[in-house]
Amino acid sequence: MDVATITTPAVLILLGPPGAGKGTQARMLEDKFGLVQLSTGDLLREAVAAGTEAGLAAKAVMEAGDLVSDEIVIAILRDRMAQSDCAKGVILDGFPRTTVQAEALDGLLASNGQKINAAISLEVEDAEMVIRISGRYTCAGCGEGYHDQFKIPAEEGKCDKCGHTEFKRRADDNAETVASRLQAYHAQTAPLITYYDGQGVLKRTNAMGKIEHIASDLERIVSETMN
Ligand code: AMP
C-alpha cells in the first residue's frame, strides 16, 4: 500500500459516538498515511488485562459504560504519545472525550510545537449504533475489526489480514452498556464538536454509509489537512 508523504507530523482526531466506526477508519488511515492509531479504549483494555493500577481503577467504570477519570486517561495518552513511533503523526481514536481532556491535549501539543490538523466528527444516528456495536468483533491476533452483518472474513473463521483463527468480542458491547456509553457521549463528548469548530479545525462526515465510502471521504479530508 502506498504511504502519503508527510511534511509535518499530523495530529488527527476522530470524534463520534461508540460504534461510529472510529477504530475501523483509524486503522485504514493508519495504513494509508503511515500514521499511528492511538485508541485510549485499547490502551485502557491493555491496562485492565495487565492488571496495572490504572487498569484496576478503570475496569468497573468501563464495564458500566461510564468514562474513566480524566486523570488516568490523560496520563495513559501522554505516556503513549511520548513513544518514538508517534513522531510520524497520530490518529486519536476515542480521545479526547471531555473538555478537560481536550484542553490537556492542546497543552501537550503546544509544548511539543505541534497542532491539531483536523478533528473529524463521524456523524451517525443512535439507533444505528446499537446494531453496529452488538454485531462487532475483532481478530484476536491483529485486532482487525469485523461485523456479523457488515463485514465478515472472506474465508469463514479466518482473519483476512493475518490469517488468525481466533476472534473476540468486547465485554462492554452489550445493550445495557451501550445505552450508558451513548449517554456519556452526548453529555460529555458531543460538546467537543463545538470546541473544535471554535478552533477552526472541525470537519464533519456522514458515517451512516458503507465503510469504503466513509473511508474515501476521510482520505480526502485528511489529504487536504495534512500538509
Ligand atoms: P472505546 O474503546 O473508545 O469505546 O472505549 C471503551 C471504554 O473505555 C469507554 O466506554 C470508557 O469507559 C473508556 N474510555 C476510552 N477512552 C476514554 C477517554 N478518552 N476518556 C474516558 N474514558 C475512556
JSON list of C-alpha atoms and ligand atoms in Angstrom, two decimals:
[
{"chain": "A", "resi": 1, "resn": "MET", "atom": "CA", "xyz": [0.00, 0.00, 0.00]},
{"chain": "A", "resi": 2, "resn": "ASP", "atom": "CA", "xyz": [1.32, 3.47, -0.85]},
{"chain": "A", "resi": 3, "resn": "VAL", "atom": "CA", "xyz": [2.04, 5.81, 2.02]},
{"chain": "A", "resi": 4, "resn": "ALA", "atom": "CA", "xyz": [1.44, 9.52, 1.52]},
{"chain": "A", "resi": 5, "resn": "THR", "atom": "CA", "xyz": [4.33, 11.90, 2.14]},
{"chain": "A", "resi": 6, "resn": "ILE", "atom": "CA", "xyz": [4.07, 13.82, 5.38]},
{"chain": "A", "resi": 7, "resn": "THR", "atom": "CA", "xyz": [5.87, 17.11, 5.76]},
{"chain": "A", "resi": 8, "resn": "THR", "atom": "CA", "xyz": [4.96, 17.68, 9.41]},
{"chain": "A", "resi": 9, "resn": "PRO", "atom": "CA", "xyz": [3.71, 15.01, 11.79]},
{"chain": "A", "resi": 10, "resn": "ALA", "atom": "CA", "xyz": [-0.06, 15.24, 11.65]},
{"chain": "A", "resi": 11, "resn": "VAL", "atom": "CA", "xyz": [-2.43, 15.10, 14.60]},
{"chain": "A", "resi": 12, "resn": "LEU", "atom": "CA", "xyz": [-5.89, 13.91, 13.64]},
{"chain": "A", "resi": 13, "resn": "ILE", "atom": "CA", "xyz": [-8.82, 13.40, 15.99]},
{"chain": "A", "resi": 14, "resn": "LEU", "atom": "CA", "xyz": [-11.74, 11.11, 15.21]},
{"chain": "A", "resi": 15, "resn": "LEU", "atom": "CA", "xyz": [-14.82, 12.20, 17.13]},
{"chain": "A", "resi": 16, "resn": "GLY", "atom": "CA", "xyz": [-18.02, 10.21, 17.24]},
{"chain": "A", "resi": 17, "resn": "PRO", "atom": "CA", "xyz": [-20.23, 8.00, 19.40]},
{"chain": "A", "resi": 18, "resn": "PRO", "atom": "CA", "xyz": [-19.34, 4.40, 20.23]},
{"chain": "A", "resi": 19, "resn": "GLY", "atom": "CA", "xyz": [-19.85, 2.29, 17.12]},
{"chain": "A", "resi": 20, "resn": "ALA", "atom": "CA", "xyz": [-19.43, 5.19, 14.69]},
{"chain": "A", "resi": 21, "resn": "GLY", "atom": "CA", "xyz": [-16.52, 3.35, 13.09]},
{"chain": "A", "resi": 22, "resn": "LYS", "atom": "CA", "xyz": [-13.65, 5.36, 14.60]},
{"chain": "A", "resi": 23, "resn": "GLY", "atom": "CA", "xyz": [-11.47, 2.31, 15.15]},
{"chain": "A", "resi": 24, "resn": "THR", "atom": "CA", "xyz": [-12.11, 0.81, 11.71]},
{"chain": "A", "resi": 25, "resn": "GLN", "atom": "CA", "xyz": [-11.47, 4.10, 9.96]},
{"chain": "A", "resi": 26, "resn": "ALA", "atom": "CA", "xyz": [-8.42, 4.93, 12.10]},
{"chain": "A", "resi": 27, "resn": "ARG", "atom": "CA", "xyz": [-6.82, 1.65, 11.10]},
{"chain": "A", "resi": 28, "resn": "MET", "atom": "CA", "xyz": [-7.44, 2.35, 7.41]},
{"chain": "A", "resi": 29, "resn": "LEU", "atom": "CA", "xyz": [-5.97, 5.84, 7.72]},
{"chain": "A", "resi": 30, "resn": "GLU", "atom": "CA", "xyz": [-3.03, 4.41, 9.64]},
{"chain": "A", "resi": 31, "resn": "ASP", "atom": "CA", "xyz": [-2.18, 2.15, 6.68]},
{"chain": "A", "resi": 32, "resn": "LYS", "atom": "CA", "xyz": [-2.83, 4.78, 4.07]},
{"chain": "A", "resi": 33, "resn": "PHE", "atom": "CA", "xyz": [-0.92, 7.69, 5.61]},
{"chain": "A", "resi": 34, "resn": "GLY", "atom": "CA", "xyz": [1.67, 5.91, 7.78]},
{"chain": "A", "resi": 35, "resn": "LEU", "atom": "CA", "xyz": [0.25, 7.40, 10.96]},
{"chain": "A", "resi": 36, "resn": "VAL", "atom": "CA", "xyz": [-0.12, 5.72, 14.36]},
{"chain": "A", "resi": 37, "resn": "GLN", "atom": "CA", "xyz": [-3.60, 4.99, 15.70]},
{"chain": "A", "resi": 38, "resn": "LEU", "atom": "CA", "xyz": [-3.93, 5.82, 19.39]},
{"chain": "A", "resi": 39, "resn": "SER", "atom": "CA", "xyz": [-7.07, 4.40, 20.95]},
{"chain": "A", "resi": 40, "resn": "THR", "atom": "CA", "xyz": [-7.47, 5.19, 24.63]},
{"chain": "A", "resi": 41, "resn": "GLY", "atom": "CA", "xyz": [-10.05, 2.38, 24.79]},
{"chain": "A", "resi": 42, "resn": "ASP", "atom": "CA", "xyz": [-7.40, -0.10, 23.57]},
{"chain": "A", "resi": 43, "resn": "LEU", "atom": "CA", "xyz": [-4.79, 1.33, 25.94]},
{"chain": "A", "resi": 44, "resn": "LEU", "atom": "CA", "xyz": [-7.22, 1.03, 28.85]},
{"chain": "A", "resi": 45, "resn": "ARG", "atom": "CA", "xyz": [-8.18, -2.54, 27.89]},
{"chain": "A", "resi": 46, "resn": "GLU", "atom": "CA", "xyz": [-4.45, -3.40, 27.82]},
{"chain": "A", "resi": 47, "resn": "ALA", "atom": "CA", "xyz": [-4.05, -1.82, 31.27]},
{"chain": "A", "resi": 48, "resn": "VAL", "atom": "CA", "xyz": [-7.02, -3.84, 32.57]},
{"chain": "A", "resi": 49, "resn": "ALA", "atom": "CA", "xyz": [-5.58, -7.07, 31.11]},
{"chain": "A", "resi": 50, "resn": "ALA", "atom": "CA", "xyz": [-2.15, -6.31, 32.59]},
{"chain": "A", "resi": 51, "resn": "GLY", "atom": "CA", "xyz": [-3.70, -5.54, 35.99]},
{"chain": "A", "resi": 52, "resn": "THR", "atom": "CA", "xyz": [-1.89, -2.21, 36.36]},
{"chain": "A", "resi": 53, "resn": "GLU", "atom": "CA", "xyz": [-3.05, 0.34, 38.94]},
{"chain": "A", "resi": 54, "resn": "ALA", "atom": "CA", "xyz": [-4.77, 2.35, 36.20]},
{"chain": "A", "resi": 55, "resn": "GLY", "atom": "CA", "xyz": [-6.35, -0.81, 34.81]},
{"chain": "A", "resi": 56, "resn": "LEU", "atom": "CA", "xyz": [-7.72, -1.84, 38.19]},
{"chain": "A", "resi": 57, "resn": "ALA", "atom": "CA", "xyz": [-9.25, 1.61, 38.65]},
{"chain": "A", "resi": 58, "resn": "ALA", "atom": "CA", "xyz": [-10.72, 1.64, 35.12]},
{"chain": "A", "resi": 59, "resn": "LYS", "atom": "CA", "xyz": [-12.22, -1.87, 34.92]},
{"chain": "A", "resi": 60, "resn": "ALA", "atom": "CA", "xyz": [-15.57, -1.38, 36.69]},
{"chain": "A", "resi": 61, "resn": "VAL", "atom": "CA", "xyz": [-16.07, 2.06, 35.14]},
{"chain": "A", "resi": 62, "resn": "MET", "atom": "CA", "xyz": [-15.61, 0.63, 31.64]},
{"chain": "A", "resi": 63, "resn": "GLU", "atom": "CA", "xyz": [-17.93, -2.29, 32.33]},
{"chain": "A", "resi": 64, "resn": "ALA", "atom": "CA", "xyz": [-20.63, 0.20, 33.38]},
{"chain": "A", "resi": 65, "resn": "GLY", "atom": "CA", "xyz": [-20.13, 2.21, 30.18]},
{"chain": "A", "resi": 66, "resn": "ASP", "atom": "CA", "xyz": [-19.05, 5.34, 32.05]},
{"chain": "A", "resi": 67, "resn": "LEU", "atom": "CA", "xyz": [-15.99, 7.44, 31.34]},
{"chain": "A", "resi": 68, "resn": "VAL", "atom": "CA", "xyz": [-12.72, 6.68, 33.11]},
{"chain": "A", "resi": 69, "resn": "SER", "atom": "CA", "xyz": [-11.31, 9.64, 35.05]},
{"chain": "A", "resi": 70, "resn": "ASP", "atom": "CA", "xyz": [-9.60, 12.37, 33.05]},
{"chain": "A", "resi": 71, "resn": "GLU", "atom": "CA", "xyz": [-6.51, 12.00, 35.23]},
{"chain": "A", "resi": 72, "resn": "ILE", "atom": "CA", "xyz": [-5.99, 8.33, 34.33]},
{"chain": "A", "resi": 73, "resn": "VAL", "atom": "CA", "xyz": [-6.76, 8.72, 30.64]},
{"chain": "A", "resi": 74, "resn": "ILE", "atom": "CA", "xyz": [-4.61, 11.81, 30.16]},
{"chain": "A", "resi": 75, "resn": "ALA", "atom": "CA", "xyz": [-1.65, 10.09, 31.88]},
{"chain": "A", "resi": 76, "resn": "ILE", "atom": "CA", "xyz": [-2.03, 6.99, 29.66]},
{"chain": "A", "resi": 77, "resn": "LEU", "atom": "CA", "xyz": [-2.30, 9.08, 26.50]},
{"chain": "A", "resi": 78, "resn": "ARG", "atom": "CA", "xyz": [0.65, 11.30, 27.44]},
{"chain": "A", "resi": 79, "resn": "ASP", "atom": "CA", "xyz": [2.89, 8.26, 28.05]},
{"chain": "A", "resi": 80, "resn": "ARG", "atom": "CA", "xyz": [1.88, 6.71, 24.75]},
{"chain": "A", "resi": 81, "resn": "MET", "atom": "CA", "xyz": [2.43, 9.91, 22.78]},
{"chain": "A", "resi": 82, "resn": "ALA", "atom": "CA", "xyz": [5.94, 10.17, 24.21]},
{"chain": "A", "resi": 83, "resn": "GLN", "atom": "CA", "xyz": [6.93, 6.94, 22.43]},
{"chain": "A", "resi": 84, "resn": "SER", "atom": "CA", "xyz": [9.09, 7.40, 19.35]},
{"chain": "A", "resi": 85, "resn": "ASP", "atom": "CA", "xyz": [6.69, 5.89, 16.78]},
{"chain": "A", "resi": 86, "resn": "CYS", "atom": "CA", "xyz": [4.24, 8.75, 17.44]},
{"chain": "A", "resi": 87, "resn": "ALA", "atom": "CA", "xyz": [6.71, 11.16, 15.84]},
{"chain": "A", "resi": 88, "resn": "LYS", "atom": "CA", "xyz": [5.24, 10.02, 12.48]},
{"chain": "A", "resi": 89, "resn": "GLY", "atom": "CA", "xyz": [1.92, 11.58, 13.42]},
{"chain": "A", "resi": 90, "resn": "VAL", "atom": "CA", "xyz": [-1.12, 10.20, 15.20]},
{"chain": "A", "resi": 91, "resn": "ILE", "atom": "CA", "xyz": [-4.81, 9.48, 14.76]},
{"chain": "A", "resi": 92, "resn": "LEU", "atom": "CA", "xyz": [-6.56, 9.84, 18.09]},
{"chain": "A", "resi": 93, "resn": "ASP", "atom": "CA", "xyz": [-9.45, 7.41, 18.36]},
{"chain": "A", "resi": 94, "resn": "GLY", "atom": "CA", "xyz": [-11.66, 7.89, 21.42]},
{"chain": "A", "resi": 95, "resn": "PHE", "atom": "CA", "xyz": [-9.62, 10.74, 22.87]},
{"chain": "A", "resi": 96, "resn": "PRO", "atom": "CA", "xyz": [-10.38, 13.43, 23.87]},
{"chain": "A", "resi": 97, "resn": "ARG", "atom": "CA", "xyz": [-13.82, 12.62, 25.31]},
{"chain": "A", "resi": 98, "resn": "THR", "atom": "CA", "xyz": [-14.23, 15.57, 27.68]},
{"chain": "A", "resi": 99, "resn": "THR", "atom": "CA", "xyz": [-13.37, 19.26, 27.57]},
{"chain": "A", "resi": 100, "resn": "VAL", "atom": "CA", "xyz": [-10.74, 18.71, 30.29]},
{"chain": "A", "resi": 101, "resn": "GLN", "atom": "CA", "xyz": [-9.05, 16.12, 28.04]},
{"chain": "A", "resi": 102, "resn": "ALA", "atom": "CA", "xyz": [-9.25, 18.42, 25.01]},
{"chain": "A", "resi": 103, "resn": "GLU", "atom": "CA", "xyz": [-7.57, 21.21, 26.96]},
{"chain": "A", "resi": 104, "resn": "ALA", "atom": "CA", "xyz": [-4.89, 18.83, 28.25]},
{"chain": "A", "resi": 105, "resn": "LEU", "atom": "CA", "xyz": [-4.23, 17.72, 24.66]},
{"chain": "A", "resi": 106, "resn": "ASP", "atom": "CA", "xyz": [-3.91, 21.33, 23.49]},
{"chain": "A", "resi": 107, "resn": "GLY", "atom": "CA", "xyz": [-1.33, 21.91, 26.25]},
{"chain": "A", "resi": 108, "resn": "LEU", "atom": "CA", "xyz": [0.60, 18.74, 25.41]},
{"chain": "A", "resi": 109, "resn": "LEU", "atom": "CA", "xyz": [0.73, 19.55, 21.69]},
{"chain": "A", "resi": 110, "resn": "ALA", "atom": "CA", "xyz": [1.70, 23.18, 22.30]},
{"chain": "A", "resi": 111, "resn": "SER", "atom": "CA", "xyz": [4.62, 22.07, 24.45]},
{"chain": "A", "resi": 112, "resn": "ASN", "atom": "CA", "xyz": [5.81, 19.83, 21.56]},
{"chain": "A", "resi": 113, "resn": "GLY", "atom": "CA", "xyz": [5.30, 22.55, 18.94]},
{"chain": "A", "resi": 114, "resn": "GLN", "atom": "CA", "xyz": [2.50, 20.52, 17.34]},
{"chain": "A", "resi": 115, "resn": "LYS", "atom": "CA", "xyz": [-1.06, 21.37, 16.44]},
{"chain": "A", "resi": 116, "resn": "ILE", "atom": "CA", "xyz": [-4.27, 19.60, 15.52]},
{"chain": "A", "resi": 117, "resn": "ASN", "atom": "CA", "xyz": [-4.67, 19.23, 11.76]},
{"chain": "A", "resi": 118, "resn": "ALA", "atom": "CA", "xyz": [-8.29, 18.16, 11.91]},
{"chain": "A", "resi": 119, "resn": "ALA", "atom": "CA", "xyz": [-10.95, 16.94, 14.33]},
{"chain": "A", "resi": 120, "resn": "ILE", "atom": "CA", "xyz": [-13.29, 14.85, 12.22]},
{"chain": "A", "resi": 121, "resn": "SER", "atom": "CA", "xyz": [-16.79, 14.23, 13.50]},
{"chain": "A", "resi": 122, "resn": "LEU", "atom": "CA", "xyz": [-18.22, 10.89, 12.32]},
{"chain": "A", "resi": 123, "resn": "GLU", "atom": "CA", "xyz": [-21.95, 11.58, 12.32]},
{"chain": "A", "resi": 124, "resn": "VAL", "atom": "CA", "xyz": [-24.39, 8.72, 12.87]},
{"chain": "A", "resi": 125, "resn": "GLU", "atom": "CA", "xyz": [-27.81, 8.10, 14.40]},
{"chain": "A", "resi": 126, "resn": "ASP", "atom": "CA", "xyz": [-28.11, 6.47, 17.83]},
{"chain": "A", "resi": 127, "resn": "ALA", "atom": "CA", "xyz": [-30.38, 3.64, 16.59]},
{"chain": "A", "resi": 128, "resn": "GLU", "atom": "CA", "xyz": [-27.73, 2.57, 14.09]},
{"chain": "A", "resi": 129, "resn": "MET", "atom": "CA", "xyz": [-25.12, 2.45, 16.85]},
{"chain": "A", "resi": 130, "resn": "VAL", "atom": "CA", "xyz": [-26.83, -0.34, 18.73]},
{"chain": "A", "resi": 131, "resn": "ILE", "atom": "CA", "xyz": [-26.97, -2.54, 15.60]},
{"chain": "A", "resi": 132, "resn": "ARG", "atom": "CA", "xyz": [-23.34, -1.86, 14.79]},
{"chain": "A", "resi": 133, "resn": "ILE", "atom": "CA", "xyz": [-22.00, -2.45, 18.28]},
{"chain": "A", "resi": 134, "resn": "SER", "atom": "CA", "xyz": [-23.95, -5.61, 19.01]},
{"chain": "A", "resi": 135, "resn": "GLY", "atom": "CA", "xyz": [-22.58, -7.37, 15.91]},
{"chain": "A", "resi": 136, "resn": "ARG", "atom": "CA", "xyz": [-18.95, -6.41, 16.07]},
{"chain": "A", "resi": 137, "resn": "TYR", "atom": "CA", "xyz": [-15.88, -8.48, 16.89]},
{"chain": "A", "resi": 138, "resn": "THR", "atom": "CA", "xyz": [-12.14, -8.36, 16.25]},
{"chain": "A", "resi": 139, "resn": "CYS", "atom": "CA", "xyz": [-9.33, -10.69, 15.29]},
{"chain": "A", "resi": 140, "resn": "ALA", "atom": "CA", "xyz": [-7.54, -11.85, 18.44]},
{"chain": "A", "resi": 141, "resn": "GLY", "atom": "CA", "xyz": [-4.25, -11.78, 16.55]},
{"chain": "A", "resi": 142, "resn": "CYS", "atom": "CA", "xyz": [-4.06, -8.40, 14.81]},
{"chain": "A", "resi": 143, "resn": "GLY", "atom": "CA", "xyz": [-7.16, -6.56, 16.02]},
{"chain": "A", "resi": 144, "resn": "GLU", "atom": "CA", "xyz": [-8.78, -6.24, 12.58]},
{"chain": "A", "resi": 145, "resn": "GLY", "atom": "CA", "xyz": [-12.45, -5.37, 13.05]},
{"chain": "A", "resi": 146, "resn": "TYR", "atom": "CA", "xyz": [-15.36, -7.47, 11.73]},
{"chain": "A", "resi": 147, "resn": "HIS", "atom": "CA", "xyz": [-19.15, -7.40, 11.97]},
{"chain": "A", "resi": 148, "resn": "ASP", "atom": "CA", "xyz": [-21.75, -10.21, 11.83]},
{"chain": "A", "resi": 149, "resn": "GLN", "atom": "CA", "xyz": [-23.73, -8.30, 9.20]},
{"chain": "A", "resi": 150, "resn": "PHE", "atom": "CA", "xyz": [-21.48, -5.73, 7.58]},
{"chain": "A", "resi": 151, "resn": "LYS", "atom": "CA", "xyz": [-18.01, -7.26, 7.37]},
{"chain": "A", "resi": 152, "resn": "ILE", "atom": "CA", "xyz": [-17.34, -10.98, 7.62]},
{"chain": "A", "resi": 153, "resn": "PRO", "atom": "CA", "xyz": [-13.97, -12.60, 6.82]},
{"chain": "A", "resi": 154, "resn": "ALA", "atom": "CA", "xyz": [-13.65, -13.70, 3.17]},
{"chain": "A", "resi": 155, "resn": "GLU", "atom": "CA", "xyz": [-12.83, -17.21, 4.41]},
{"chain": "A", "resi": 156, "resn": "GLU", "atom": "CA", "xyz": [-15.07, -18.16, 7.31]},
{"chain": "A", "resi": 157, "resn": "GLY", "atom": "CA", "xyz": [-13.32, -18.16, 10.67]},
{"chain": "A", "resi": 158, "resn": "LYS", "atom": "CA", "xyz": [-10.03, -16.80, 9.30]},
{"chain": "A", "resi": 159, "resn": "CYS", "atom": "CA", "xyz": [-8.80, -13.21, 9.58]},
{"chain": "A", "resi": 160, "resn": "ASP", "atom": "CA", "xyz": [-8.40, -11.54, 6.15]},
{"chain": "A", "resi": 161, "resn": "LYS", "atom": "CA", "xyz": [-5.44, -9.59, 7.36]},
{"chain": "A", "resi": 162, "resn": "CYS", "atom": "CA", "xyz": [-3.27, -12.01, 9.38]},
{"chain": "A", "resi": 163, "resn": "GLY", "atom": "CA", "xyz": [-4.88, -15.45, 8.94]},
{"chain": "A", "resi": 164, "resn": "HIS", "atom": "CA", "xyz": [-5.51, -15.88, 12.67]},
{"chain": "A", "resi": 165, "resn": "THR", "atom": "CA", "xyz": [-8.48, -18.10, 13.53]},
{"chain": "A", "resi": 166, "resn": "GLU", "atom": "CA", "xyz": [-9.50, -16.70, 16.92]},
{"chain": "A", "resi": 167, "resn": "PHE", "atom": "CA", "xyz": [-11.77, -13.71, 17.36]},
{"chain": "A", "resi": 168, "resn": "LYS", "atom": "CA", "xyz": [-13.01, -11.78, 20.38]},
{"chain": "A", "resi": 169, "resn": "ARG", "atom": "CA", "xyz": [-15.95, -9.60, 21.39]},
{"chain": "A", "resi": 170, "resn": "ARG", "atom": "CA", "xyz": [-15.71, -6.75, 23.90]},
{"chain": "A", "resi": 171, "resn": "ALA", "atom": "CA", "xyz": [-17.30, -7.18, 27.32]},
{"chain": "A", "resi": 172, "resn": "ASP", "atom": "CA", "xyz": [-18.90, -3.72, 27.08]},
{"chain": "A", "resi": 173, "resn": "ASP", "atom": "CA", "xyz": [-20.51, -4.32, 23.67]},
{"chain": "A", "resi": 174, "resn": "ASN", "atom": "CA", "xyz": [-23.92, -5.27, 25.12]},
{"chain": "A", "resi": 175, "resn": "ALA", "atom": "CA", "xyz": [-27.27, -3.45, 25.02]},
{"chain": "A", "resi": 176, "resn": "GLU", "atom": "CA", "xyz": [-27.25, -2.05, 28.61]},
{"chain": "A", "resi": 177, "resn": "THR", "atom": "CA", "xyz": [-23.69, -0.78, 28.49]},
{"chain": "A", "resi": 178, "resn": "VAL", "atom": "CA", "xyz": [-24.19, 0.69, 25.03]},
{"chain": "A", "resi": 179, "resn": "ALA", "atom": "CA", "xyz": [-27.03, 2.87, 26.39]},
{"chain": "A", "resi": 180, "resn": "SER", "atom": "CA", "xyz": [-24.71, 4.29, 29.08]},
{"chain": "A", "resi": 181, "resn": "ARG", "atom": "CA", "xyz": [-21.92, 4.80, 26.58]},
{"chain": "A", "resi": 182, "resn": "LEU", "atom": "CA", "xyz": [-24.22, 6.74, 24.24]},
{"chain": "A", "resi": 183, "resn": "GLN", "atom": "CA", "xyz": [-25.42, 8.83, 27.17]},
{"chain": "A", "resi": 184, "resn": "ALA", "atom": "CA", "xyz": [-21.82, 9.60, 28.18]},
{"chain": "A", "resi": 185, "resn": "TYR", "atom": "CA", "xyz": [-21.09, 10.54, 24.57]},
{"chain": "A", "resi": 186, "resn": "HIS", "atom": "CA", "xyz": [-23.96, 13.02, 24.30]},
{"chain": "A", "resi": 187, "resn": "ALA", "atom": "CA", "xyz": [-23.36, 14.58, 27.72]},
{"chain": "A", "resi": 188, "resn": "GLN", "atom": "CA", "xyz": [-19.57, 14.77, 27.78]},
{"chain": "A", "resi": 189, "resn": "THR", "atom": "CA", "xyz": [-18.08, 14.27, 24.32]},
{"chain": "A", "resi": 190, "resn": "ALA", "atom": "CA", "xyz": [-20.50, 15.85, 21.83]},
{"chain": "A", "resi": 191, "resn": "PRO", "atom": "CA", "xyz": [-19.69, 19.37, 23.19]},
{"chain": "A", "resi": 192, "resn": "LEU", "atom": "CA", "xyz": [-16.19, 18.89, 21.70]},
{"chain": "A", "resi": 193, "resn": "ILE", "atom": "CA", "xyz": [-17.73, 19.34, 18.24]},
{"chain": "A", "resi": 194, "resn": "THR", "atom": "CA", "xyz": [-18.35, 22.98, 19.17]},
{"chain": "A", "resi": 195, "resn": "TYR", "atom": "CA", "xyz": [-14.94, 23.19, 20.88]},
{"chain": "A", "resi": 196, "resn": "TYR", "atom": "CA", "xyz": [-13.07, 22.19, 17.70]},
{"chain": "A", "resi": 197, "resn": "ASP", "atom": "CA", "xyz": [-15.35, 24.22, 15.48]},
{"chain": "A", "resi": 198, "resn": "GLY", "atom": "CA", "xyz": [-14.25, 27.21, 17.55]},
{"chain": "A", "resi": 199, "resn": "GLN", "atom": "CA", "xyz": [-10.61, 26.30, 16.85]},
{"chain": "A", "resi": 200, "resn": "GLY", "atom": "CA", "xyz": [-11.36, 26.17, 13.11]},
{"chain": "A", "resi": 201, "resn": "VAL", "atom": "CA", "xyz": [-10.26, 22.51, 12.74]},
{"chain": "A", "resi": 202, "resn": "LEU", "atom": "CA", "xyz": [-13.64, 20.74, 12.69]},
{"chain": "A", "resi": 203, "resn": "LYS", "atom": "CA", "xyz": [-14.60, 18.57, 9.72]},
{"chain": "A", "resi": 204, "resn": "ARG", "atom": "CA", "xyz": [-17.79, 16.56, 9.53]},
{"chain": "A", "resi": 205, "resn": "THR", "atom": "CA", "xyz": [-18.52, 13.37, 7.66]},
{"chain": "A", "resi": 206, "resn": "ASN", "atom": "CA", "xyz": [-21.69, 11.34, 7.27]},
{"chain": "A", "resi": 207, "resn": "ALA", "atom": "CA", "xyz": [-20.74, 7.98, 8.81]},
{"chain": "A", "resi": 208, "resn": "MET", "atom": "CA", "xyz": [-24.03, 6.17, 8.08]},
{"chain": "A", "resi": 209, "resn": "GLY", "atom": "CA", "xyz": [-22.96, 4.68, 4.75]},
{"chain": "A", "resi": 210, "resn": "LYS", "atom": "CA", "xyz": [-20.66, 1.88, 3.63]},
{"chain": "A", "resi": 211, "resn": "ILE", "atom": "CA", "xyz": [-17.23, 1.51, 5.27]},
{"chain": "A", "resi": 212, "resn": "GLU", "atom": "CA", "xyz": [-15.40, 2.10, 1.96]},
{"chain": "A", "resi": 213, "resn": "HIS", "atom": "CA", "xyz": [-17.38, 5.26, 1.13]},
{"chain": "A", "resi": 214, "resn": "ILE", "atom": "CA", "xyz": [-16.69, 6.74, 4.55]},
{"chain": "A", "resi": 215, "resn": "ALA", "atom": "CA", "xyz": [-13.03, 5.76, 4.18]},
{"chain": "A", "resi": 216, "resn": "SER", "atom": "CA", "xyz": [-12.66, 7.61, 0.88]},
{"chain": "A", "resi": 217, "resn": "ASP", "atom": "CA", "xyz": [-14.35, 10.69, 2.32]},
{"chain": "A", "resi": 218, "resn": "LEU", "atom": "CA", "xyz": [-11.96, 10.60, 5.26]},
{"chain": "A", "resi": 219, "resn": "GLU", "atom": "CA", "xyz": [-8.95, 10.11, 2.99]},
{"chain": "A", "resi": 220, "resn": "ARG", "atom": "CA", "xyz": [-9.95, 13.22, 1.09]},
{"chain": "A", "resi": 221, "resn": "ILE", "atom": "CA", "xyz": [-10.37, 15.25, 4.28]},
{"chain": "A", "resi": 222, "resn": "VAL", "atom": "CA", "xyz": [-7.07, 14.01, 5.71]},
{"chain": "A", "resi": 223, "resn": "SER", "atom": "CA", "xyz": [-5.14, 14.67, 2.49]},
{"chain": "A", "resi": 224, "resn": "GLU", "atom": "CA", "xyz": [-6.49, 18.22, 2.43]},
{"chain": "A", "resi": 225, "resn": "THR", "atom": "CA", "xyz": [-5.50, 18.90, 6.03]},
{"chain": "A", "resi": 226, "resn": "MET", "atom": "CA", "xyz": [-2.13, 17.11, 6.27]},
{"chain": "A", "resi": 227, "resn": "ASN", "atom": "CA", "xyz": [0.26, 19.49, 4.59]},
{"chain": "B", "resi": 1, "resn": "AMP", "atom": "P1", "xyz": [-13.73, 2.75, 23.34]},
{"chain": "B", "resi": 1, "resn": "AMP", "atom": "O1", "xyz": [-12.88, 1.57, 23.01]},
{"chain": "B", "resi": 1, "resn": "AMP", "atom": "O2", "xyz": [-13.18, 4.02, 22.78]},
{"chain": "B", "resi": 1, "resn": "AMP", "atom": "O3", "xyz": [-15.18, 2.53, 23.00]},
{"chain": "B", "resi": 1, "resn": "AMP", "atom": "O4", "xyz": [-13.67, 2.90, 24.94]},
{"chain": "B", "resi": 1, "resn": "AMP", "atom": "C1", "xyz": [-14.13, 1.88, 25.80]},
{"chain": "B", "resi": 1, "resn": "AMP", "atom": "C2", "xyz": [-14.31, 2.45, 27.18]},
{"chain": "B", "resi": 1, "resn": "AMP", "atom": "O5", "xyz": [-13.04, 2.91, 27.68]},
{"chain": "B", "resi": 1, "resn": "AMP", "atom": "C3", "xyz": [-15.23, 3.66, 27.29]},
{"chain": "B", "resi": 1, "resn": "AMP", "atom": "O6", "xyz": [-16.60, 3.29, 27.39]},
{"chain": "B", "resi": 1, "resn": "AMP", "atom": "C4", "xyz": [-14.71, 4.32, 28.55]},
{"chain": "B", "resi": 1, "resn": "AMP", "atom": "O7", "xyz": [-15.13, 3.64, 29.71]},
{"chain": "B", "resi": 1, "resn": "AMP", "atom": "C5", "xyz": [-13.20, 4.10, 28.43]},
{"chain": "B", "resi": 1, "resn": "AMP", "atom": "N1", "xyz": [-12.51, 5.21, 27.69]},
{"chain": "B", "resi": 1, "resn": "AMP", "atom": "C6", "xyz": [-11.88, 5.12, 26.50]},
{"chain": "B", "resi": 1, "resn": "AMP", "atom": "N2", "xyz": [-11.37, 6.31, 26.14]},
{"chain": "B", "resi": 1, "resn": "AMP", "atom": "C7", "xyz": [-11.69, 7.17, 27.13]},
{"chain": "B", "resi": 1, "resn": "AMP", "atom": "C8", "xyz": [-11.48, 8.55, 27.35]},
{"chain": "B", "resi": 1, "resn": "AMP", "atom": "N3", "xyz": [-10.82, 9.31, 26.44]},
{"chain": "B", "resi": 1, "resn": "AMP", "atom": "N4", "xyz": [-11.96, 9.10, 28.48]},
{"chain": "B", "resi": 1, "resn": "AMP", "atom": "C9", "xyz": [-12.61, 8.37, 29.39]},
{"chain": "B", "resi": 1, "resn": "AMP", "atom": "N5", "xyz": [-12.89, 7.06, 29.26]},
{"chain": "B", "resi": 1, "resn": "AMP", "atom": "C10", "xyz": [-12.43, 6.46, 28.13]}
]
